Amino acid sequence: MASSMTLALDAMGGDHGPEVIIPGAALSLSRHPDTNFILVGDETRIKACLGAHPALQKRARIVHTDLAIGMQDKPSQALRRGKGSSMWLTLEAVKNGEAQAAISAGNTGALMALSRLILRQIPGIERPAIAAQWPTIGRPCIVLDVGSNIGASARQLIEYALMGAAMARAQLGIERPTVGLLNVGVEEIKGNEEVKEAHTLLKQSNPGLPFDYRGFVEGDQIGQGAVDVVVVEGFAGNIALKTAEGTARQIATYLRNAMALSPITKIGALLAKSGFRVLKGQMDPRNLNGGPFLGLNGITIKSHGGTDAIGFATAVDLGYEMARKRVIDRIAADIASIAGKLDAPVDEKQN
Amino acid sequence: MASSMTLALDAMGGDHGPEVIIPGAALSLSRHPDTNFILVGDETRIKACLGAHPALQKRARIVHTDLAIGMQDKPSQALRRGKGSSMWLTLEAVKNGEAQAAISAGNTGALMALSRLILRQIPGIERPAIAAQWPTIGRPCIVLDVGSNIGASARQLIEYALMGAAMARAQLGIERPTVGLLNVGVEEIKGNEEVKEAHTLLKQSNPGLPFDYRGFVEGDQIGQGAVDVVVVEGFAGNIALKTAEGTARQIATYLRNAMALSPITKIGALLAKSGFRVLKGQMDPRNLNGGPFLGLNGITIKSHGGTDAIGFATAVDLGYEMARKRVIDRIAADIASIAGKLDAPVDEKQN
């Protein structure tokens, strides 16, 4: 029998607070009935929401705090004044071993700053990254970094590759995930210096790596499922992610208008309803909500701030699965296994 | 009466050469019957294609050359060995005033290198950029740079803003286009140093600029038509463009599969055919094919290498319209009008 699982939730995070977090937790519990919850935040508001979810109430412990970090607070403010806030105490529950993962829909910058402070980085990792699960025409892939840092050295890009691959292995069950470096072309001469250097290092180390490095990929290959893990520095990665979200929304608008063109198209759309339901599911960002912070001594999952209970439950599920599959141990082992191997100077870099 | 217009076409560029370029030119001519063409490339192949297009034949002059730059040639090879090639002679026709725009589906790096060498930059412009017309739920917007350079200084980002605005004014007929800087968030603390510095400079200069600077935009706002011109350095810009293209293709696949789900959805899709036809047009990349190189003393339009005659005709149309509307003169005048204004140091940058 599996050991018991406890997840810590920042009940005050996101645009809606407990009114979304609590029903989201209840939904996730219905899928993983062995979960225990630590709910951190305003006790009165949490209790008011719990009334409608007796199963969750039985498995939840409330940690009260009056403090909450605002969606507009800067990371520096969170570090200075965040002690004792719902986000802080949620992360502390993971640090103290009371919970196996922290899930928050609170502000990304503050959550990353506090996660780094409280959970600390895995030895050997220079920088944590934010990963996203990206839908493709095949199985979802993992893209990172989608906004933890601006820019990345070759060494950091390789760390991202390793962390993303560990997550793909644990999360998607792929023994030797394929990894690509996002670039502006697939030829060796393309890209900035960091990307080219990471490419050279990965190529020459490939047989010894715990993943299969496939070289450069371009933006249009992500959604085609060309590789299991797409590595990119956080500025371009964040822009790619949001551009894809925006394009999906834009096409959904086109499609709605096109189906409302005439009485005949409306009847057609009605008949095709079951097909549109499938499409809607494939395009629903709630089905892949939850961006894990990778590279820390503990699991933090960032949920979209504006999501609803269905979306938040997906992020809770992700925390559950990553804890169950021991992704952190896997990353730590992989980093240790290649320690030193990737730091050697490369032939082309001699002069 | 409008003065006569001559366009120079690299007949050997792209994946297909004259077999796509010639029918593409013929299609564009049917829309702009006052165009003359200079067709550069293998005379025998060009003539073989012209047979089917008598109207084009009458308005076309062939410049023969045996040399063509390959789709895989590096920019440095094109510079060293490209003299006398179809791409080179096409650009020279613009330089010598025989043509008002050059259109090529040849390789982007080579085309940019030769355009810089032959046409030279507009005085005051540090770097040319490649612009893309981007479909939105409103009118199309202009995004630049989508891959001319990796990285951009604050000064160069401002040049992009100015060139994109000049194009929007000429091309889309908007007197004072709105401009946004693409970033990973809309708060002032977000982004890299170059983006933040450009933001500060643009904000304080706004009343005197020939466009309306609206601050930061995120990737998901491009397709919403939030601004007329989106400015970004070329690495992230190219990734954003290709990611959007890939997402559109991915959703088209979802949609096709969803409509083939059952006999009923197939009947529904058949009834909704006229709606799907509208949608297809909105999502068809051929309808916005053609990326102008901005910042040079002459118009170069880069067409997608793999496009067909319909797509190539769109790129030819764009060359026609940009020449007709004197976009280059507009950029030169705008750059001159702000010369000196944007180089002053900014308050925050004193220390």
XYZ file of C-alpha atoms in Angstrom:
702
model
C 0.000 0.000 0.000
C 1.185 3.489 -0.838
C 2.227 5.743 2.025
C -0.114 8.576 2.929
C 0.060 11.830 1.028
C -0.384 15.353 2.327
C -0.648 18.434 0.141
C -0.387 22.012 1.427
C -2.628 24.570 -0.286
C -2.336 28.331 -0.175
C -6.048 28.954 0.306
C -5.700 32.727 -0.187
C -3.800 32.641 -3.500
C -5.264 33.558 -6.869
C -8.008 35.934 -7.918
C -10.727 34.158 -5.915
C -9.143 32.623 -2.781
C -10.896 29.855 -0.797
C -14.032 30.019 -2.955
C -12.031 28.380 -5.764
C -9.265 26.629 -3.808
C -11.559 24.588 -1.538
C -13.888 23.176 -4.207
C -10.777 22.547 -6.343
C -9.199 20.537 -3.514
C -12.445 18.606 -3.027
C -12.497 17.690 -6.719
C -8.895 16.478 -6.637
C -9.656 14.474 -3.466
C -12.459 12.675 -5.274
C -9.808 11.457 -7.750
C -7.143 10.679 -5.116
C -9.081 9.694 -1.960
C -5.898 8.992 0.021
C -4.845 12.673 0.048
C -4.693 14.733 3.234
C -4.740 18.522 3.015
C -3.251 21.392 4.951
C -5.298 24.478 4.101
C -3.509 27.720 4.931
C -5.328 31.049 5.248
C -8.262 32.820 6.821
C -9.959 30.179 8.971
C -13.415 31.751 8.824
C -13.474 31.933 5.027
C -12.016 28.443 4.649
C -14.550 26.936 7.069
C -17.396 28.657 5.269
C -16.302 26.949 2.049
C -15.617 23.568 3.654
C -19.234 23.171 4.738
C -20.210 22.081 1.245
C -17.415 19.477 1.081
C -17.695 17.044 4.008
C -15.251 14.509 2.525
C -12.570 17.189 2.256
C -13.398 18.535 5.725
C -12.559 15.130 7.198
C -9.133 15.041 5.592
C -8.168 18.695 6.009
C -6.322 20.561 8.720
C -6.611 24.358 8.708
C -3.601 26.542 9.496
C -4.908 30.013 10.202
C -3.207 33.236 9.173
C -4.477 36.748 8.591
C -1.643 37.558 6.209
C -1.813 37.069 2.465
C 0.526 38.152 -0.327
C -1.235 40.287 -2.920
C -1.282 39.478 -6.623
C 0.581 42.755 -7.322
C 3.242 42.476 -4.592
C 6.816 42.466 -5.833
C 9.077 39.508 -5.034
C 11.226 41.799 -2.864
C 8.165 42.821 -0.810
C 7.189 39.173 -0.419
C 10.661 38.369 0.914
C 10.650 41.292 3.346
C 7.081 41.168 4.580
C 5.805 37.728 3.580
C 6.764 35.841 6.738
C 3.696 34.183 8.237
C 1.598 34.730 5.116
C -0.503 31.916 3.681
C 2.029 31.413 0.865
C 4.951 31.311 3.298
C 3.311 28.832 5.671
C 2.247 26.617 2.760
C 5.864 26.342 1.632
C 7.046 25.814 5.219
C 4.751 22.809 5.523
C 6.720 21.232 2.664
C 10.064 22.241 4.106
C 9.152 20.719 7.504
C 8.050 17.477 5.887
C 4.415 17.902 6.927
C 3.374 18.055 3.275
C 4.832 16.548 0.104
C 3.878 19.404 -2.227
C 2.751 23.051 -2.075
C 0.144 24.387 -4.495
C -0.598 28.091 -4.856
C -2.487 30.250 -7.338
C -0.743 33.309 -5.888
C 1.576 35.666 -7.702
C 4.370 33.948 -9.602
C 7.267 36.225 -8.697
C 6.511 36.070 -4.975
C 5.946 32.320 -5.052
C 9.296 31.750 -6.772
C 11.149 34.089 -4.409
C 9.683 32.433 -1.305
C 10.164 28.930 -2.731
C 13.856 29.632 -3.301
C 14.225 31.084 0.182
C 12.323 28.387 2.045
C 12.907 25.212 0.011
C 16.382 26.081 -1.339
C 17.872 24.746 -4.527
C 18.930 21.166 -5.111
C 22.741 21.005 -4.785
C 24.270 21.364 -8.250
C 21.334 23.355 -9.654
C 22.183 27.008 -10.304
C 18.649 28.141 -11.020
C 15.158 26.765 -10.681
C 12.826 26.957 -13.685
C 9.087 27.064 -14.229
C 7.828 24.247 -16.406
C 4.600 24.123 -18.407
C 2.727 21.122 -19.724
C 2.050 21.915 -23.363
C -0.671 20.183 -25.381
C 0.446 18.687 -28.702
C -1.232 16.613 -31.384
C 0.313 13.624 -29.578
C 0.911 13.401 -25.831
C 1.604 16.647 -23.926
C 5.190 17.827 -23.782
C 7.048 19.818 -21.132
C 8.404 23.270 -21.906
C 10.791 25.112 -19.609
C 11.705 27.785 -18.581
C 8.459 29.705 -19.111
C 9.328 32.707 -17.002
C 11.386 32.058 -13.896
C 14.410 33.934 -15.264
C 15.343 36.232 -18.126
C 18.173 34.676 -20.129
C 20.082 31.490 -19.341
C 23.691 30.365 -19.685
C 24.552 27.165 -21.560
C 24.999 25.430 -18.209
C 21.563 26.570 -17.047
C 19.930 25.440 -20.280
C 21.434 22.005 -19.687
C 20.052 22.000 -16.142
C 16.630 22.786 -17.598
C 17.006 19.844 -19.990
C 17.841 17.544 -17.123
C 15.005 18.737 -14.898
C 12.466 18.647 -17.698
C 13.550 15.127 -18.618
C 13.244 13.980 -14.992
C 9.730 15.384 -14.920
C 8.832 13.747 -18.242
C 10.115 10.438 -16.952
C 8.156 10.658 -13.727
C 5.108 12.447 -15.020
C 4.628 11.066 -18.505
C 6.231 7.691 -17.828
C 8.795 7.987 -20.632
C 11.995 6.135 -19.778
C 14.336 8.133 -22.034
C 12.560 11.349 -22.985
C 13.567 13.233 -26.124
C 14.795 16.782 -25.559
C 15.106 19.712 -27.992
C 16.568 23.206 -27.664
C 14.191 25.901 -28.911
C 15.910 28.027 -31.539
C 15.231 30.266 -34.534
C 16.344 27.593 -36.989
C 17.585 24.035 -36.948
C 20.981 24.750 -38.526
C 24.060 24.765 -36.278
C 24.892 28.396 -37.118
C 21.574 29.704 -35.775
C 20.864 31.169 -32.351
C 22.646 33.059 -29.610
C 25.933 31.978 -28.058
C 24.342 30.281 -25.047
C 22.076 28.135 -27.189
C 24.920 27.163 -29.524
C 27.200 26.256 -26.638
C 24.511 24.191 -24.905
C 23.871 22.427 -28.213
C 27.533 21.502 -28.646
C 27.824 20.260 -25.064
C 24.649 18.203 -25.243
C 25.503 16.716 -28.617
C 28.899 15.485 -27.530
C 27.562 14.137 -24.216
C 24.419 12.553 -25.626
C 25.125 8.837 -25.129
C 25.820 9.422 -21.424
C 22.797 11.609 -20.743
C 19.622 10.398 -19.004
C 17.643 11.654 -22.020
C 17.880 11.620 -25.803
C 19.061 15.005 -27.095
C 17.546 15.691 -30.528
C 19.081 19.087 -31.357
C 17.311 22.322 -32.193
C 13.566 22.634 -32.596
C 11.602 25.626 -33.873
C 8.462 27.154 -32.395
C 6.101 25.440 -34.806
C 7.381 21.997 -33.790
C 6.290 22.258 -30.144
C 2.606 21.658 -30.845
C 3.490 18.874 -33.289
C 4.965 16.928 -30.371
C 8.419 16.805 -31.975
C 10.097 16.198 -28.598
C 9.007 15.391 -25.035
C 10.908 18.303 -23.482
C 11.515 21.739 -25.013
C 14.261 23.830 -23.418
C 14.369 27.630 -23.732
C 15.413 30.624 -21.634
C 12.570 32.250 -19.739
C 11.977 35.413 -21.783
C 11.372 33.643 -25.093
C 9.732 30.706 -23.276
C 7.166 32.904 -21.574
C 6.432 34.745 -24.816
C 6.032 31.424 -26.669
C 3.632 30.073 -24.037
C 1.460 33.186 -23.947
C 1.503 33.538 -27.732
C 0.254 29.963 -28.072
C -2.506 30.635 -25.503
C -3.468 33.813 -27.339
C -3.522 32.074 -30.717
C -5.792 29.350 -29.339
C -8.178 31.979 -27.968
C -8.073 33.879 -31.246
C -8.956 30.789 -33.284
C -11.746 29.922 -30.832
C -13.210 33.373 -31.567
C -12.899 32.822 -35.328
C -14.581 29.444 -34.960
C -17.507 30.776 -32.897
C -18.104 33.545 -35.432
C -17.793 31.143 -38.364
C -20.401 28.791 -36.869
C -22.783 31.723 -36.325
C -22.497 32.810 -39.964
C -25.936 31.627 -41.086
C -28.901 29.510 -39.913
C -27.398 26.570 -41.828
C -23.970 26.801 -40.176
C -25.758 27.028 -36.817
C -27.621 23.795 -37.502
C -24.383 22.210 -38.681
C -22.604 23.279 -35.512
C -25.447 21.848 -33.433
C -25.159 18.489 -35.166
C -21.373 18.528 -34.750
C -21.732 19.282 -31.031
C -20.038 16.104 -29.825
C -17.039 16.927 -32.011
C -16.863 20.470 -30.679
C -17.009 19.077 -27.143
C -13.881 17.019 -27.833
C -12.172 20.037 -29.388
C -13.105 22.195 -26.410
C -11.522 19.691 -24.068
C -8.325 19.641 -26.110
C -8.132 23.429 -26.093
C -9.203 23.915 -22.455
C -6.231 25.377 -20.558
C -7.741 24.062 -17.304
C -6.878 20.516 -18.359
C -3.159 21.269 -18.205
C -3.164 23.917 -15.460
C -0.221 23.862 -13.080
C 3.378 24.910 -13.639
C 5.852 23.132 -11.367
C 8.958 24.934 -10.128
C 11.793 22.544 -10.820
C 15.194 22.539 -9.148
C 14.092 23.053 -5.546
C 14.205 20.716 -2.550
C 10.463 20.290 -2.611
C 7.515 20.526 -4.967
C 5.860 23.870 -5.632
C 3.063 24.024 -8.184
C 1.943 27.385 -9.500
C -1.683 27.444 -10.614
C -3.057 30.124 -12.949
C -4.384 32.919 -10.741
C -7.643 33.288 -12.614
C -8.597 29.632 -12.933
C -11.715 28.027 -11.462
C -12.128 24.939 -9.247
C -11.731 22.553 -12.201
C -8.464 24.180 -13.204
C -7.161 24.364 -9.645
C -7.931 20.676 -9.148
C -5.675 19.886 -12.118
C -2.807 21.727 -10.415
C -3.484 19.803 -7.178
C -3.475 16.532 -9.141
C -0.099 17.459 -10.587
C 1.338 18.062 -7.117
C -0.033 14.694 -6.026
C 1.471 12.853 -8.970
C 4.856 14.555 -8.792
C 5.099 13.719 -5.094
C 3.941 10.139 -5.676
C 6.505 9.707 -8.425
C 9.338 11.320 -6.461
C 10.349 13.763 -9.184
C 12.629 15.700 -6.839
C 14.672 12.625 -5.955
C 14.963 11.858 -9.644
C 16.255 15.350 -10.474
C 18.760 15.236 -7.620
C 20.022 11.816 -8.739
C 20.307 12.902 -12.378
C 22.181 16.080 -11.494
C 24.566 14.096 -9.309
C 25.086 11.507 -12.059
C 26.320 14.045 -14.594
C 28.203 16.271 -12.137
C 31.469 17.339 -13.729
C 30.702 15.735 -17.076
C 29.274 18.848 -18.677
C 31.726 21.408 -17.379
C 34.666 20.390 -19.585
C 35.641 22.917 -22.221
C 34.543 22.167 -25.761
C 36.799 21.896 -28.818
C 35.382 24.940 -30.632
C 35.776 27.109 -27.553
C 39.537 26.861 -27.269
C 40.468 30.180 -28.854
C -2.563 58.971 -62.996
C -0.170 56.914 -60.918
C 3.365 56.530 -62.196
C 4.312 53.114 -63.575
C 5.470 50.422 -61.229
C 8.130 47.793 -61.766
C 8.794 44.874 -59.438
C 11.884 42.665 -59.573
C 11.344 38.974 -58.798
C 13.974 36.399 -57.923
C 12.522 33.669 -60.126
C 14.853 31.005 -58.732
C 14.121 31.563 -55.024
C 12.091 29.231 -52.832
C 11.500 25.513 -52.884
C 9.897 25.512 -56.341
C 11.481 28.324 -58.409
C 9.788 29.676 -61.585
C 6.973 27.098 -61.421
C 5.579 28.997 -58.418
C 7.065 32.472 -58.940
C 5.675 32.990 -62.472
C 2.039 31.995 -61.790
C 2.271 33.989 -58.539
C 3.369 37.078 -60.473
C 0.569 36.536 -62.992
C -1.989 36.417 -60.190
C -0.691 39.625 -58.631
C -0.698 41.296 -62.062
C -4.384 40.456 -62.440
C -4.972 42.530 -59.295
C -2.583 45.368 -60.221
C -2.623 45.514 -64.027
C -0.237 48.495 -64.149
C 2.717 46.444 -62.828
C 5.794 45.679 -64.919
C 8.051 42.820 -63.933
C 11.743 42.048 -64.127
C 12.107 38.271 -63.833
C 15.605 37.180 -62.872
C 16.858 33.626 -63.362
C 17.168 30.771 -65.819
C 15.675 32.105 -69.048
C 14.652 28.715 -70.404
C 12.727 27.734 -67.270
C 11.144 31.167 -66.942
C 10.027 31.192 -70.595
C 8.561 27.710 -70.242
C 6.396 28.982 -67.396
C 5.484 32.268 -69.074
C 3.784 30.483 -71.950
C 0.681 29.927 -69.854
C 0.519 33.601 -68.795
C 0.365 35.851 -71.868
C -0.671 38.974 -69.916
C 2.410 38.640 -67.711
C 4.623 37.855 -70.699
C 3.713 41.220 -72.216
C 4.727 43.137 -69.114
C 7.804 41.119 -68.172
C 11.473 41.500 -69.003
C 13.729 38.497 -68.333
C 17.228 38.962 -66.947
C 19.058 35.715 -67.444
C 21.537 34.198 -65.011
C 22.747 30.661 -64.429
C 23.612 31.352 -60.812
C 21.212 30.810 -57.928
C 21.739 30.911 -54.185
C 20.732 27.665 -52.522
C 18.222 27.436 -49.657
C 20.984 26.052 -47.415
C 23.763 28.520 -48.308
C 25.115 30.549 -45.426
C 24.928 34.356 -45.529
C 28.738 34.495 -45.675
C 28.744 32.221 -48.757
C 26.086 34.392 -50.398
C 28.227 37.484 -49.819
C 31.375 35.834 -51.211
C 29.947 33.902 -54.117
C 26.511 35.431 -54.699
C 27.510 38.103 -57.209
C 25.543 37.688 -60.412
C 23.051 35.278 -58.823
C 19.312 35.719 -59.359
C 18.921 37.121 -55.835
C 21.793 39.564 -56.301
C 20.549 40.859 -59.669
C 17.008 41.205 -58.311
C 18.268 43.473 -55.545
C 20.487 45.392 -57.963
C 17.450 46.207 -60.080
C 16.039 48.032 -57.036
C 19.337 49.720 -56.260
C 19.652 50.996 -59.843
C 16.112 52.356 -59.799
C 14.885 49.942 -62.476
C 12.465 48.372 -59.987
C 10.652 49.751 -56.936
C 10.701 46.526 -54.904
C 12.463 43.147 -54.837
C 10.566 39.987 -53.930
C 12.312 36.687 -53.218
C 11.305 33.355 -51.694
C 14.994 32.513 -51.300
C 16.848 31.854 -48.085
C 16.325 34.502 -45.432
C 19.877 34.856 -44.166
C 21.320 35.259 -47.653
C 18.581 37.676 -48.700
C 19.188 39.868 -45.656
C 22.970 39.817 -46.110
C 22.736 40.771 -49.781
C 20.017 43.377 -49.128
C 22.255 45.076 -46.566
C 25.221 44.973 -48.909
C 23.420 46.155 -52.038
C 20.664 48.451 -50.739
C 22.457 49.728 -47.608
C 20.766 50.984 -44.492
C 18.778 54.194 -44.215
C 21.002 56.805 -42.505
C 20.249 56.754 -38.783
C 19.114 53.113 -38.739
C 21.550 50.797 -36.973
C 19.911 47.573 -38.012
C 17.235 46.441 -40.427
C 14.456 44.190 -39.157
C 12.139 41.621 -40.664
C 8.484 42.426 -40.139
C 5.528 40.055 -40.232
C 1.872 40.813 -40.778
C 0.072 39.014 -37.972
C -3.633 38.138 -38.108
C -5.706 39.268 -35.129
C -9.396 39.162 -34.250
C -9.479 42.757 -35.567
C -7.276 44.092 -38.368
C -3.829 42.535 -38.875
C -0.973 43.970 -36.856
C 2.732 44.229 -37.627
C 5.288 42.353 -35.521
C 9.005 42.999 -35.771
C 11.773 41.808 -35.575
C 10.878 38.205 -36.430
C 14.394 36.992 -37.038
C 16.777 39.441 -38.638
C 18.938 39.665 -35.515
C 19.417 37.932 -32.186
C 18.961 40.442 -29.383
C 18.427 44.193 -29.697
C 19.572 47.246 -27.767
C 17.039 49.770 -26.462
C 17.961 52.074 -29.339
C 17.371 49.300 -31.864
C 14.010 48.407 -30.323
C 12.997 52.046 -30.748
C 14.088 51.935 -34.386
C 11.895 48.872 -34.834
C 8.967 50.771 -33.305
C 9.498 53.628 -35.707
C 9.836 51.407 -38.777
C 6.854 49.271 -37.822
C 4.753 52.373 -37.261
C 5.768 53.803 -40.640
C 4.716 50.558 -42.252
C 1.414 50.479 -40.352
C 0.711 54.029 -41.437
C 1.452 53.309 -45.082
C 0.172 49.770 -45.229
C -2.811 49.744 -42.918
C -3.683 53.419 -43.361
C -3.545 54.228 -39.642
C -2.443 57.820 -39.055
C -1.042 57.335 -35.542
C -0.496 53.612 -34.997
C -0.389 52.181 -31.495
C 2.845 50.436 -30.535
C 3.582 47.926 -27.755
C 6.807 46.341 -26.514
C 6.517 42.569 -26.155
C 7.434 41.503 -22.640
C 6.885 38.768 -20.059
C 4.511 40.916 -18.020
C 2.983 44.362 -18.165
C 4.532 45.656 -14.920
C 7.469 48.060 -15.131
C 9.794 45.717 -13.228
C 9.453 42.919 -15.789
C 11.794 42.128 -18.665
C 15.443 42.446 -19.590
C 17.439 45.675 -19.358
C 17.057 46.570 -23.033
C 13.274 46.262 -22.930
C 13.034 48.293 -19.717
C 15.273 51.045 -21.085
C 13.361 51.234 -24.363
C 10.120 51.430 -22.357
C 11.390 54.347 -20.282
C 12.662 56.226 -23.327
C 9.463 55.699 -25.305
C 7.219 56.622 -22.387
C 8.918 59.945 -21.768
C 9.077 60.798 -25.482
C 5.543 59.682 -26.309
C 3.865 63.002 -27.146
C 6.583 63.792 -29.697
C 6.626 60.393 -31.398
C 4.978 59.653 -34.745
C 3.060 56.808 -33.037
C 1.184 56.179 -29.823
C 3.310 54.141 -27.420
C 1.074 51.936 -25.255
C 3.656 50.207 -23.039
C 4.273 46.492 -22.581
C 2.138 43.801 -24.157
C 2.251 40.060 -23.508
C 2.242 37.255 -26.058
C -1.466 36.516 -25.666
C -2.390 40.098 -26.576
C -0.902 40.000 -30.094
C -3.749 37.955 -31.577
C -6.279 40.064 -29.697
C -5.154 43.058 -31.745
C -4.127 45.007 -28.632
C -1.774 47.247 -30.655
C -1.022 47.910 -34.334
C 2.709 47.297 -33.979
C 4.426 44.792 -31.652
C 8.150 45.331 -31.070
C 10.445 42.512 -29.935
C 14.029 41.407 -30.489
C 14.462 38.785 -33.191
C 15.058 35.628 -31.141
C 11.844 35.845 -29.121
C 10.022 37.383 -32.113
C 10.868 34.487 -34.400
C 9.904 31.966 -31.731
C 6.597 33.772 -31.123
C 5.777 33.805 -34.857
C 6.575 30.153 -35.398
C 4.815 29.101 -32.193
C 1.666 30.881 -33.334
C 1.883 29.191 -36.747
C 2.380 25.823 -35.075
C -0.540 26.362 -32.700
C -2.817 27.233 -35.611
C -1.779 24.067 -37.430
C -2.259 22.017 -34.276
C -5.786 23.319 -33.725
C -6.628 22.716 -37.392
C -5.658 19.071 -36.820
C -7.813 18.872 -33.670
C -10.708 20.399 -35.586
C -10.442 18.008 -38.538
C -10.363 15.014 -36.189
C -13.253 16.372 -34.112
C -15.432 16.801 -37.206
C -14.648 13.230 -38.291
C -15.717 11.824 -34.927
C -19.015 10.277 -36.062
C -21.424 10.250 -39.016
C -23.444 12.965 -37.271
C -20.474 15.318 -36.784
C -19.569 14.737 -40.442
C -23.041 15.809 -41.547
C -22.837 18.792 -39.200
C -19.467 19.791 -40.656
C -20.891 19.512 -44.157
C -23.777 21.824 -43.292
C -21.382 24.275 -41.647
C -19.134 24.273 -44.725
C -19.545 27.954 -45.518
C -18.470 28.788 -41.960
C -15.423 26.552 -42.212
C -14.508 28.230 -45.487
C -14.401 31.618 -43.712
C -12.343 30.105 -40.902
C -9.930 28.535 -43.361
C -9.376 31.904 -45.000
C -8.677 33.529 -41.638
C -6.173 30.829 -40.736
C -4.523 30.568 -44.164
C -0.916 31.773 -43.859
C -0.851 32.473 -47.608
C -3.191 35.420 -47.080
C -0.542 37.272 -45.074
C 2.595 35.885 -46.740
C 5.482 38.303 -47.160
C 7.894 39.702 -44.590
C 9.345 43.082 -45.554
C 12.892 43.980 -44.552
C 12.597 47.417 -42.996
C 15.406 49.931 -42.585
C 17.013 49.622 -46.007
C 17.168 52.066 -48.921
C 14.773 49.977 -50.924
C 12.018 47.440 -50.498
C 12.857 43.755 -50.102
C 10.034 41.323 -49.439
C 10.839 37.832 -48.214
C 8.238 35.248 -49.172
C 7.930 31.895 -47.409
C 10.133 29.440 -49.304
C 7.529 26.693 -49.400
C 4.508 28.732 -50.426
C 2.517 28.241 -53.632
C 1.498 30.723 -56.339
C -1.357 32.133 -54.221
C 0.994 32.790 -51.327
C 3.715 34.244 -53.527
C 1.191 36.588 -55.152
C 0.405 37.990 -51.688
C 4.090 38.815 -51.193
C 4.192 40.489 -54.611
C 1.064 42.503 -53.701
C 2.803 43.657 -50.539
C 5.828 44.861 -52.507
C 3.496 46.719 -54.853
C 1.612 48.424 -52.035
C 4.702 49.345 -50.031
C 6.259 50.909 -53.121
C 3.029 52.707 -54.026
C 2.745 54.090 -50.516
C 6.405 55.102 -50.288
C 7.076 53.352 -46.979
C 10.842 53.851 -47.299
C 10.510 57.638 -47.600
C 8.241 57.604 -44.576
C 10.736 55.649 -42.468
C 13.588 57.941 -43.526
C 11.547 61.036 -42.672
C 10.467 59.636 -39.296
C 14.001 58.656 -38.358
C 15.244 62.114 -39.308
C 12.443 63.793 -37.332
C 13.426 62.136 -34.073
C 17.181 62.221 -34.651
C 18.870 63.176 -31.410
C 15.638 63.133 -29.395
C 15.983 59.559 -28.185
C 19.683 59.514 -27.461
C 19.551 61.720 -24.356
C 20.295 59.901 -21.128
C 17.309 59.085 -18.955
C 16.833 60.022 -15.294
C 17.045 56.442 -13.973
C 20.219 55.730 -15.911
C 22.405 58.380 -14.281
C 24.286 56.133 -11.879
